[in-house]
Coordinates of C-alpha atoms in Angstrom, one line a residue:
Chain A
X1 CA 0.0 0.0 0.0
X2 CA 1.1 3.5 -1.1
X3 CA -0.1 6.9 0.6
X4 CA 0.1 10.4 -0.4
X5 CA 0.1 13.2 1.8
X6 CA 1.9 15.4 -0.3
X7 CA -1.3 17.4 -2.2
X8 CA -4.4 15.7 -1.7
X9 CA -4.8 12.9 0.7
X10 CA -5.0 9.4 -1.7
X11 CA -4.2 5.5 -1.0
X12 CA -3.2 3.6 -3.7
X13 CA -2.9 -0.2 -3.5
X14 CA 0.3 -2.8 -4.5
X15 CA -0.8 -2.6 -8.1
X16 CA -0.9 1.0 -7.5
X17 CA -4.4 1.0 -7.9
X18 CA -6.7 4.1 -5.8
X19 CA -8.2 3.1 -2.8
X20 CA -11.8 4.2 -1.6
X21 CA -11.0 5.2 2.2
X22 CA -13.6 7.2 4.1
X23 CA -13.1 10.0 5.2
X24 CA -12.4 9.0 8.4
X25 CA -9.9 6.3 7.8
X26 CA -8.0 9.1 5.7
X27 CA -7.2 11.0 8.5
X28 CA -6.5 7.8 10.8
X29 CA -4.1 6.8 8.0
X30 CA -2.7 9.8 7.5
X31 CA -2.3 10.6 11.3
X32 CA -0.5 7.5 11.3
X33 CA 2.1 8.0 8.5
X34 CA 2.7 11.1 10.2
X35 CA 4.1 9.4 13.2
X36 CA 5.1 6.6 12.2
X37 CA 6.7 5.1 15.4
X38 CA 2.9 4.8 16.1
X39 CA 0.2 6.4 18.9
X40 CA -2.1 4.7 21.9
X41 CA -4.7 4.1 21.1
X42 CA -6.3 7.2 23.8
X43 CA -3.8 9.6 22.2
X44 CA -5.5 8.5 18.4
X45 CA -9.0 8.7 19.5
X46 CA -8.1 12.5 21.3
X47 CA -6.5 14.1 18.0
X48 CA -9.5 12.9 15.6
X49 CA -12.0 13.9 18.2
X50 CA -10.8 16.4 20.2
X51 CA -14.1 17.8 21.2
X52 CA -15.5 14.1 21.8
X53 CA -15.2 12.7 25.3
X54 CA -12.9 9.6 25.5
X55 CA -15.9 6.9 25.9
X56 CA -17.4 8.3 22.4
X57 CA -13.6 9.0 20.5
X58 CA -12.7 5.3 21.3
X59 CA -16.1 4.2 19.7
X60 CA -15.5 6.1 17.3
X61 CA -12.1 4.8 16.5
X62 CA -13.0 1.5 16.9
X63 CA -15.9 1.8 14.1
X64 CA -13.2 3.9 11.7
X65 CA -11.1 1.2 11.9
X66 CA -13.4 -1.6 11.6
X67 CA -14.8 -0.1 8.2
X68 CA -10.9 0.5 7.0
X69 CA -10.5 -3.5 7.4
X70 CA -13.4 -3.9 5.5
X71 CA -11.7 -2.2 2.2
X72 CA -9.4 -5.0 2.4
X73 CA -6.5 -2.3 4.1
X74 CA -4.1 -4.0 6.3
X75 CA -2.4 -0.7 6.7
X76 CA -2.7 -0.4 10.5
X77 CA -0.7 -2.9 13.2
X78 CA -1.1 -2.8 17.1
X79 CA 2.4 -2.8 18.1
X80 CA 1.5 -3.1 21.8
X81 CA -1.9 -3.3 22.7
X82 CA -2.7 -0.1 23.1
X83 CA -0.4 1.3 20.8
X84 CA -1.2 1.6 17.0
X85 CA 0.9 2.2 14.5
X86 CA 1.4 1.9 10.3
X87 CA 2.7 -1.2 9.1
X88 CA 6.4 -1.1 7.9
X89 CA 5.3 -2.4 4.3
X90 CA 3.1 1.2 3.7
X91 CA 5.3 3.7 2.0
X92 CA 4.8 7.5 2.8
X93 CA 5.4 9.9 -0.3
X94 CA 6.5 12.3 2.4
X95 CA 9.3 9.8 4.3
X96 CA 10.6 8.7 0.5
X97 CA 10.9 12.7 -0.3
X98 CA 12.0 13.7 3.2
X99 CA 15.0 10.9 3.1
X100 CA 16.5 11.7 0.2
X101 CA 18.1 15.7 0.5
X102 CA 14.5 16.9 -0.6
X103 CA 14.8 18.3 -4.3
X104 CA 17.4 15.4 -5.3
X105 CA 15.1 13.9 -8.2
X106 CA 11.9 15.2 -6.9
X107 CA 9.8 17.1 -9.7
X108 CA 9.4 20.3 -8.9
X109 CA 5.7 20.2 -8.9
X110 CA 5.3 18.1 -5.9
X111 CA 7.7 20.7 -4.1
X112 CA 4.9 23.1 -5.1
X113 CA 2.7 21.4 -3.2
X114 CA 1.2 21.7 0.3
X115 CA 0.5 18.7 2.7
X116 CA -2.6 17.1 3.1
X117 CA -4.4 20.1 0.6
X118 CA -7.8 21.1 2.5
X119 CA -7.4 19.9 5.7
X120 CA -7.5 22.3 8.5
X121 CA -6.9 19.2 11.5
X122 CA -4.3 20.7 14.1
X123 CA -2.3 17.7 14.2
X124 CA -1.5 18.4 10.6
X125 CA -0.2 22.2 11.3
X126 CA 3.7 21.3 12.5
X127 CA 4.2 19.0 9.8
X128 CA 2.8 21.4 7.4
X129 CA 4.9 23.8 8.5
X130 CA 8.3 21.7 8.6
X131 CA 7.5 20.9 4.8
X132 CA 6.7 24.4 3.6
X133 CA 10.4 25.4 4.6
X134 CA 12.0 22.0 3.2
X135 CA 10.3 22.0 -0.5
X136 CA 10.6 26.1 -0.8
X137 CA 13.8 26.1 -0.1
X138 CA 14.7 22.7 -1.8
X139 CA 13.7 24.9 -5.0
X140 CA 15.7 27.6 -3.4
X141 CA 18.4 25.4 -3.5
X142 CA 17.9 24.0 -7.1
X143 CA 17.5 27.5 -9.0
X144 CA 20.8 29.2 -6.8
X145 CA 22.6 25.9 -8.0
X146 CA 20.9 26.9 -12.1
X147 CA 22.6 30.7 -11.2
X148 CA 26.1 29.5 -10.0
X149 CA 26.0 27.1 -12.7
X150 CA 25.4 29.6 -15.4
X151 CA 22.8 27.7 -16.5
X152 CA 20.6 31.4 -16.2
X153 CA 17.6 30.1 -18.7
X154 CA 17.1 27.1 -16.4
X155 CA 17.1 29.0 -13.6
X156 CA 14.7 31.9 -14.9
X157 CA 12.3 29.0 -16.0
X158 CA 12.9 27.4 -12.5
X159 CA 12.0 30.7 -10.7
X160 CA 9.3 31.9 -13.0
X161 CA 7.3 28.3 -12.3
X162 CA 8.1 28.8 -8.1
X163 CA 6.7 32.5 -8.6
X164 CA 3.4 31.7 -10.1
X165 CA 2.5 29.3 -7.4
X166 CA 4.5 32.2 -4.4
X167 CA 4.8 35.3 -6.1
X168 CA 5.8 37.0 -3.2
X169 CA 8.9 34.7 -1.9
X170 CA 11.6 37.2 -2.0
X171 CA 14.4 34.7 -2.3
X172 CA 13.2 33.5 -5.2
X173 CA 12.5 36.7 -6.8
X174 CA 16.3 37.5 -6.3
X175 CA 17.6 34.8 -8.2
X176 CA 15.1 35.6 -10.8
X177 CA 17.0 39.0 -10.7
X178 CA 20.0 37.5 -10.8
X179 CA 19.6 35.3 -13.9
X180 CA 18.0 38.1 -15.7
X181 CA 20.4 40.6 -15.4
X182 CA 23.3 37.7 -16.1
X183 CA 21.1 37.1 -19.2
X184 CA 21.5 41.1 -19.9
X185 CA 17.6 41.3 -19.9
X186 CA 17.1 44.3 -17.2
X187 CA 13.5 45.6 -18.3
X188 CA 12.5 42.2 -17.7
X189 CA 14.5 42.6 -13.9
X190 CA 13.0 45.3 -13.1
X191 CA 9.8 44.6 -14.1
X192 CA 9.6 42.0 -12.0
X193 CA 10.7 43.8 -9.1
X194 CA 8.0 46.6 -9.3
X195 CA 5.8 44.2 -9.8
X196 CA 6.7 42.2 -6.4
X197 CA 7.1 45.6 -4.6
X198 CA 3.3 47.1 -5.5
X199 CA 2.1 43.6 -4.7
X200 CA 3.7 43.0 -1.5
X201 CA 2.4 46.4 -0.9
X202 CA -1.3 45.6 -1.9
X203 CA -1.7 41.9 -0.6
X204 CA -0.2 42.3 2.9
X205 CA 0.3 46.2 3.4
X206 CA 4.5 44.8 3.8
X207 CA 7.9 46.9 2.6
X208 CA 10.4 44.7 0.3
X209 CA 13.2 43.6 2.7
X210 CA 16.3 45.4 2.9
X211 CA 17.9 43.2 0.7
X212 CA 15.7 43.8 -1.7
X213 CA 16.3 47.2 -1.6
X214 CA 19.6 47.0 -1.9
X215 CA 19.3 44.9 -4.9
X216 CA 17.1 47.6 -6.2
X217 CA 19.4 50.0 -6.3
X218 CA 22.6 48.5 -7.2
X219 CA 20.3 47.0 -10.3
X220 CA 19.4 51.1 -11.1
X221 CA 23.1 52.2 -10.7
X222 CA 23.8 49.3 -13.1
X223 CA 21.2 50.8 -15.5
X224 CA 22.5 54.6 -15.1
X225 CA 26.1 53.5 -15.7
X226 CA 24.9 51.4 -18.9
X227 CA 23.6 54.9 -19.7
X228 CA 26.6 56.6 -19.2
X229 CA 28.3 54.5 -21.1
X230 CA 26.5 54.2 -24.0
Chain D
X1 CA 33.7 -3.2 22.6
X2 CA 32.1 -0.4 20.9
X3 CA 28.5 0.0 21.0
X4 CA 26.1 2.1 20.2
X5 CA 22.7 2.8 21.6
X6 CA 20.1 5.0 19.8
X7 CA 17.2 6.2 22.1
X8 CA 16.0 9.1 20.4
X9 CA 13.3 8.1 18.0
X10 CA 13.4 4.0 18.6
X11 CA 15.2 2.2 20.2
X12 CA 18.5 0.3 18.9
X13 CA 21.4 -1.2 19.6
X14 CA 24.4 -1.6 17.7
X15 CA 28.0 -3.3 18.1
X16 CA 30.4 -3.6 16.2
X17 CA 29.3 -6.3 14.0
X18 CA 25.8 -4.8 13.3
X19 CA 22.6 -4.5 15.1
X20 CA 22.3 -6.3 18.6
X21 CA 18.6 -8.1 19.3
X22 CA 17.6 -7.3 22.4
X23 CA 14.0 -8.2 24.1
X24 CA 11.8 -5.4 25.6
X25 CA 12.8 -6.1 29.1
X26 CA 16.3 -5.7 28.4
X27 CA 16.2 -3.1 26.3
X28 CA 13.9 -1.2 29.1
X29 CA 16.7 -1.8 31.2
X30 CA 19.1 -0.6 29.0
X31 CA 17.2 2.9 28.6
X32 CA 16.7 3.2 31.9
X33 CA 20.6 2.9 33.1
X34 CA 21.7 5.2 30.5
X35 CA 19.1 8.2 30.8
X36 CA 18.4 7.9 34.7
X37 CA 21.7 8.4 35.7
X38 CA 21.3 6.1 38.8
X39 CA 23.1 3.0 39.8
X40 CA 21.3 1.6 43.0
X41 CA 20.0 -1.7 41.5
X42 CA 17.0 -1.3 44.1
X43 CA 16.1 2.5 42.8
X44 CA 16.2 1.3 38.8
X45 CA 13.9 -1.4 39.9
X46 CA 11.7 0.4 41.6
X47 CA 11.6 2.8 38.4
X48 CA 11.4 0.1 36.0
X49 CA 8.7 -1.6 38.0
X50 CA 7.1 0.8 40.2
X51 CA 4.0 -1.6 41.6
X52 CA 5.4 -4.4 42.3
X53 CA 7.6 -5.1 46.2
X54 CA 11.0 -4.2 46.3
X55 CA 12.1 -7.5 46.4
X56 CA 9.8 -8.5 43.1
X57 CA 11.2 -5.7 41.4
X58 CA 14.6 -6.6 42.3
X59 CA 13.9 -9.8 41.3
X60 CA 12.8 -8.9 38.1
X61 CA 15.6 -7.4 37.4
X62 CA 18.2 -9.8 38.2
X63 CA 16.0 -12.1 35.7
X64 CA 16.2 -9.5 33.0
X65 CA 19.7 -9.2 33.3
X66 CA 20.4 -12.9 33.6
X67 CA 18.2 -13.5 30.2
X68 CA 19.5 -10.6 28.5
X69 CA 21.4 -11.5 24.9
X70 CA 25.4 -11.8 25.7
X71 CA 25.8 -9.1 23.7
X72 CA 24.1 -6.5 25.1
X73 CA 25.3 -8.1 28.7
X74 CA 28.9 -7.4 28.0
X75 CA 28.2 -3.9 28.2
X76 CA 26.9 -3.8 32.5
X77 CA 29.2 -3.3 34.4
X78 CA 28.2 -4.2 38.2
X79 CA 28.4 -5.4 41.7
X80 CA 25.6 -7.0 44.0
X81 CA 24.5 -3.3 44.8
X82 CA 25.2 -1.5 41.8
X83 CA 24.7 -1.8 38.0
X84 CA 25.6 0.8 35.1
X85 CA 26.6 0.9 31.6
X86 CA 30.3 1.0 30.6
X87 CA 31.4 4.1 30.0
X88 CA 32.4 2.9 26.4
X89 CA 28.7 2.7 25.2
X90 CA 28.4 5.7 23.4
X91 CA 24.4 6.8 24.0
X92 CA 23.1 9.8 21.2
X93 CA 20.9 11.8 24.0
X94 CA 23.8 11.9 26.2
X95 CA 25.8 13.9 22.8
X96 CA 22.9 15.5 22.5
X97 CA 23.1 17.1 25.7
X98 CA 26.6 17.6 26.6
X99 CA 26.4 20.4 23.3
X100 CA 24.6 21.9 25.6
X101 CA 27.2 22.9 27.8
X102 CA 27.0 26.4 29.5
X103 CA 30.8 27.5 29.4
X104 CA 31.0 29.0 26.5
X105 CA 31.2 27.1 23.8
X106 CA 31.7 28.5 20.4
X107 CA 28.5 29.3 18.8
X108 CA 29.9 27.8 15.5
X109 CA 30.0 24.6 17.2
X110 CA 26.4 24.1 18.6
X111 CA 24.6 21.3 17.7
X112 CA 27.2 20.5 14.5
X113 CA 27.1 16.6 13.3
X114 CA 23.2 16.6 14.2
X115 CA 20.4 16.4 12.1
X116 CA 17.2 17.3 12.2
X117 CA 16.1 14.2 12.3
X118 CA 18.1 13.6 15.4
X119 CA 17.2 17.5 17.1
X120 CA 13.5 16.4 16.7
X121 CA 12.9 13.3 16.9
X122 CA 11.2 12.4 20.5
X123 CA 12.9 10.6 22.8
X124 CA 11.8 6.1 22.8
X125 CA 8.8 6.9 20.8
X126 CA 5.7 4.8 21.3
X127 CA 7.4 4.3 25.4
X128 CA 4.9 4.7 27.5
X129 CA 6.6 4.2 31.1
X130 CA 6.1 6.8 33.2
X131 CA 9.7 7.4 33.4
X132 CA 10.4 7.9 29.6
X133 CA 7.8 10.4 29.8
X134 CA 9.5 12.4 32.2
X135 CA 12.6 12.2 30.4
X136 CA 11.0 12.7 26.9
X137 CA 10.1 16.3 28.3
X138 CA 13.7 17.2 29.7
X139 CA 15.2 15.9 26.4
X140 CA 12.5 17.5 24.3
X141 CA 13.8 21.0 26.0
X142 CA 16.9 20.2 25.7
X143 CA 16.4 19.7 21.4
X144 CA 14.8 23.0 21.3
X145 CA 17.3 24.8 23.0
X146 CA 20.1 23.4 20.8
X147 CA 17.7 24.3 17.7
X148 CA 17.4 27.6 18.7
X149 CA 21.1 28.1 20.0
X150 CA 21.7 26.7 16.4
X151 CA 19.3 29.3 14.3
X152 CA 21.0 32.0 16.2
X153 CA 24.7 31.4 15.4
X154 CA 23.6 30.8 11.8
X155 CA 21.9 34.2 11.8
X156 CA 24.7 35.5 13.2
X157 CA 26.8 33.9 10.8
X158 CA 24.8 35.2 7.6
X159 CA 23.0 31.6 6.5
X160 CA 19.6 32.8 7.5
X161 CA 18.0 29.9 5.1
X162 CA 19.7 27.1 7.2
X163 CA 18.5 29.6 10.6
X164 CA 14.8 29.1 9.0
X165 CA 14.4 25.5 9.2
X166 CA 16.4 24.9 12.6
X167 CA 13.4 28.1 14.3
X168 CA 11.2 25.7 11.7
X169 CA 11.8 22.7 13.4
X170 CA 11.8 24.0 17.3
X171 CA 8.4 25.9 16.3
X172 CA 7.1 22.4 15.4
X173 CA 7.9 20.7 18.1
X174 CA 7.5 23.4 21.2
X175 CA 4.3 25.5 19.4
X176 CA 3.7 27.5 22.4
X177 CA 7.6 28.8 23.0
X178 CA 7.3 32.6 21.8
X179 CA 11.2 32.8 21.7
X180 CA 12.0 30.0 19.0
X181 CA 8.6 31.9 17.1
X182 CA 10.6 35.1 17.7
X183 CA 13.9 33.4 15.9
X184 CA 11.9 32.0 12.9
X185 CA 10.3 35.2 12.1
X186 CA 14.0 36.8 12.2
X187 CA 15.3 34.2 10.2
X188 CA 12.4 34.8 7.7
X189 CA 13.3 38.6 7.7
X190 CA 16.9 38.1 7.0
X191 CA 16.1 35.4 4.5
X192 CA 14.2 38.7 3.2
X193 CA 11.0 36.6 3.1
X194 CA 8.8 39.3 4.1
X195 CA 5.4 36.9 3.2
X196 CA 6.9 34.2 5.3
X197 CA 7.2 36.6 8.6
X198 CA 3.7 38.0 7.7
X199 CA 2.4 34.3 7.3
X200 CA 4.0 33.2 10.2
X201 CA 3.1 35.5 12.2
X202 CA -0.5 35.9 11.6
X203 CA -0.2 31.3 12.6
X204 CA 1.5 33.0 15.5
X205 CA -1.6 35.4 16.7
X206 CA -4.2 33.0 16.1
X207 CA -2.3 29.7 18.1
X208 CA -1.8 32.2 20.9
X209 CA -5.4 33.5 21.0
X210 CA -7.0 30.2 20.8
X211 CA -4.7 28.0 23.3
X212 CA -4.1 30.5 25.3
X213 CA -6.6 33.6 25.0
X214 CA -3.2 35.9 24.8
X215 CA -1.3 38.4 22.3
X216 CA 2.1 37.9 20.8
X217 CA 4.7 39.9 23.2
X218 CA 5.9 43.2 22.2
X219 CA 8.8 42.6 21.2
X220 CA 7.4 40.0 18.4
X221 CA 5.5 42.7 17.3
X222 CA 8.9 44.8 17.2
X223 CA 10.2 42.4 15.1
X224 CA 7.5 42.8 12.6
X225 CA 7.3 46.6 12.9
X226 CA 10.0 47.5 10.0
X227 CA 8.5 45.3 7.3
X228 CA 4.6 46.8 8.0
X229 CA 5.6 50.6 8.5

């Protein structure tokens, strides 16, 4: 069995066929993979039903997991008796990205992508977070490798792709800066700079960093001493 | 005899010819003498098992230690009274800690050679003795500290990308510690990742408000100040 978190929430079988899972069983699958040194069973039962008291969140586990054996899954193990936990067979999109140095080999539209896409369950929030930083800055990573390469049109196609999904991530917009002016193509630097600057401005009322700033303006004397020149 | 035993995340032990079986009593045991610090065969069995007598207990524990895998064995050292691990067993949450060291160690050095994985990852997951949950919190401090000592001196030393996932990863695993919030929106500043302060900031307001009913301190919003004038 195969389950991705990365995106939308989907369970695929050995022949890599999709799964039907309720939407229960997703989350208890997916709060699973997530620790997947496994949970009691009372620490289970109080993250899917946090309002529930303990009496109803056990029932309620009990009948999430009974229907989940019933679509065939054998995804879930008790380790100990009260302690639940993935079975080792079940690979985790997330654990085969995360092992790896994220960004080796992975396409750059799963780095694009959130966790567990429309679900708002707190348990998800630290993990979402963690792989925000990870994929953003595995493209980071990738595109700054592009620059110092010299490979500038990879690394403008790179950073235009990461900009349409976060227009406002600044260290991406720098490289983009970077590669363009390398690639002598200013209007189209600066252009992109006034564009991120009135934005920023507009969607979250925010001033470009200093570093942007200073980018700015050592872009602008660049321009003025082209001028001169010529 | 080298040997290495891994308690953060799950359990193992290694020698030097590969991993060393060991049952859950012994490897219990094992945990206990290396993150305890006590020696008193009659206190670790009254840890280990905590209802029974003190002679069951100590009973027990001579059987534990008399079935344990030769292997693991070689590494107790002990008298009728006393039982500890050699000294030559080389245990990850005690290098984890000793990093931790108040006399001024170089900030360059904090926390080098570990990985997230290692700086996060709980201590005998899936343990639920009373003991290891005790212990679980001190070394789960301990991790967060060396994450944030860690984001610092790579602030400090101009690498604010590799500052943003170690403030990432103490965030994630202390939500409610306003300092490491304070260092991730910092390292999110000097990254020059003005959205990711504002984003992060805004998760900031709303966890405060509704696990605690409070407001970020004042000097978090100082931190945000230049970027919103």
């Amino acid at each position: 069995m195969r389950l991705q978190l990365v995106g939308r929430f989907a369970a695929f079988d050995d022949g890599d066929e999709p799964i039907t899972v309720t939407p229960t069983g997703a989350r208890l699958l997916a709060l699973l993979a997530l620790h997947r040194h496994g949970l009691t069973r009372g620490c289970v039962g109080g993250m899917l039903w946090p309002e529930k008291n303990e009496e109803r969140a056990t029932a309620n586990l009990r009948s999430a997991l009974w229907r989940l054996k019933t679509t065939r899954s054998i995804a879930i193990v008790d380790r100990e008796p009260a302690v639940m936990c993935l079975s080792p067979e079940v690979r985790v999109d997330l654990d085969e990205i995360c092992r790896g140095h994220a960004g080796d080999g992975v396409a750059v539209d799963r780095l694009l992508c959130d966790l567990l896409i429309g679900w708002d369950d707190p348990w998800v929030w630290p993990f979402r977070l963690r792989w925000r930083q990870t994929r953003l800055h595995a493209v980071d990573d990738r595109c700054r490798e592009f620059v110092e390469g010299h490979a500038y049109d990879d690394a403008v196609l790179l950073a235009r792709r990461v900009l349409a999904e976060e227009p406002l991530r600044e260290s991406m917009l720098r490289l983009l800066v970077r590669a363009e002016m390398e690639r002598q193509q200013t209007a189209s630097a600066v252009h992109a700079i006034d564009d991120y600057r009135v934005r920023l401005q507009r969607e979250l009322g925010a001033q470009v960093s200093p570093r942007m700033v200073e980018l700015a303006s050592a872009l602008t004397d660049d321009i003025d001493g082209t001028l001169r020149i010529a | 005899m080298e040997a290495t035993l891994r308690l953060l995340g799950q359990f193992s032990l290694t020698g030097a010819n590969g991993l060393i079986p060991v049952d859950t009593q012994s490897a219990r045991l094992l945990a206990a003498l290396a993150l305890s610090g006590r020696t008193n065969r009659a206190e670790l069995s009254g840890l280990l098992w905590p209802e029974a007598g003190r002679a069951r207990a100590l009973a027990n524990m001579r059987a534990v230690v008399w079935r344990m895998p030769e292997g693991a064995r070689r590494l107790l050292v002990g008298s009728c009274r006393e039982l500890s691990l050699r000294d030559e067993v080389d245990v990850d949450v005690h290098r984890l800690c000793l990093r931790r060291r108040p006399d001024g160690l170089s900030p360059a050095y904090v926390g080098l050679g570990f990985d997230l994985d290692l700086l996060s990852a709980p201590l005998l997951t899936g343990w639920y003795d009373e003991w290891v949950i005790v212990e679980r919190e001190r070394v789960r401090a301990c991790q967060v500290e060396l994450l944030q000592q860690r984001a610092s001196a790579h602030l400090e030393r101009g690498e604010p990308a590799a500052a943003v996932m170690d403030a990432t990863w103490a965030v994630s695993i202390d939500p409610l510690n306003e300092a490491a919030h304070q260092l991730l929106l910092r390292s999110h500043l000097a990254e020059g990742n003005v959205n990711e302060a504002i984003r992060h900031f805004s998760d900031l307001r709303r966890l405060l408000n509704s696990e605690l009913g409070v407001s970020p301190f004042p000097d978090t919003m100082k931190i945000m100040e230049p970027c919103l004038r």
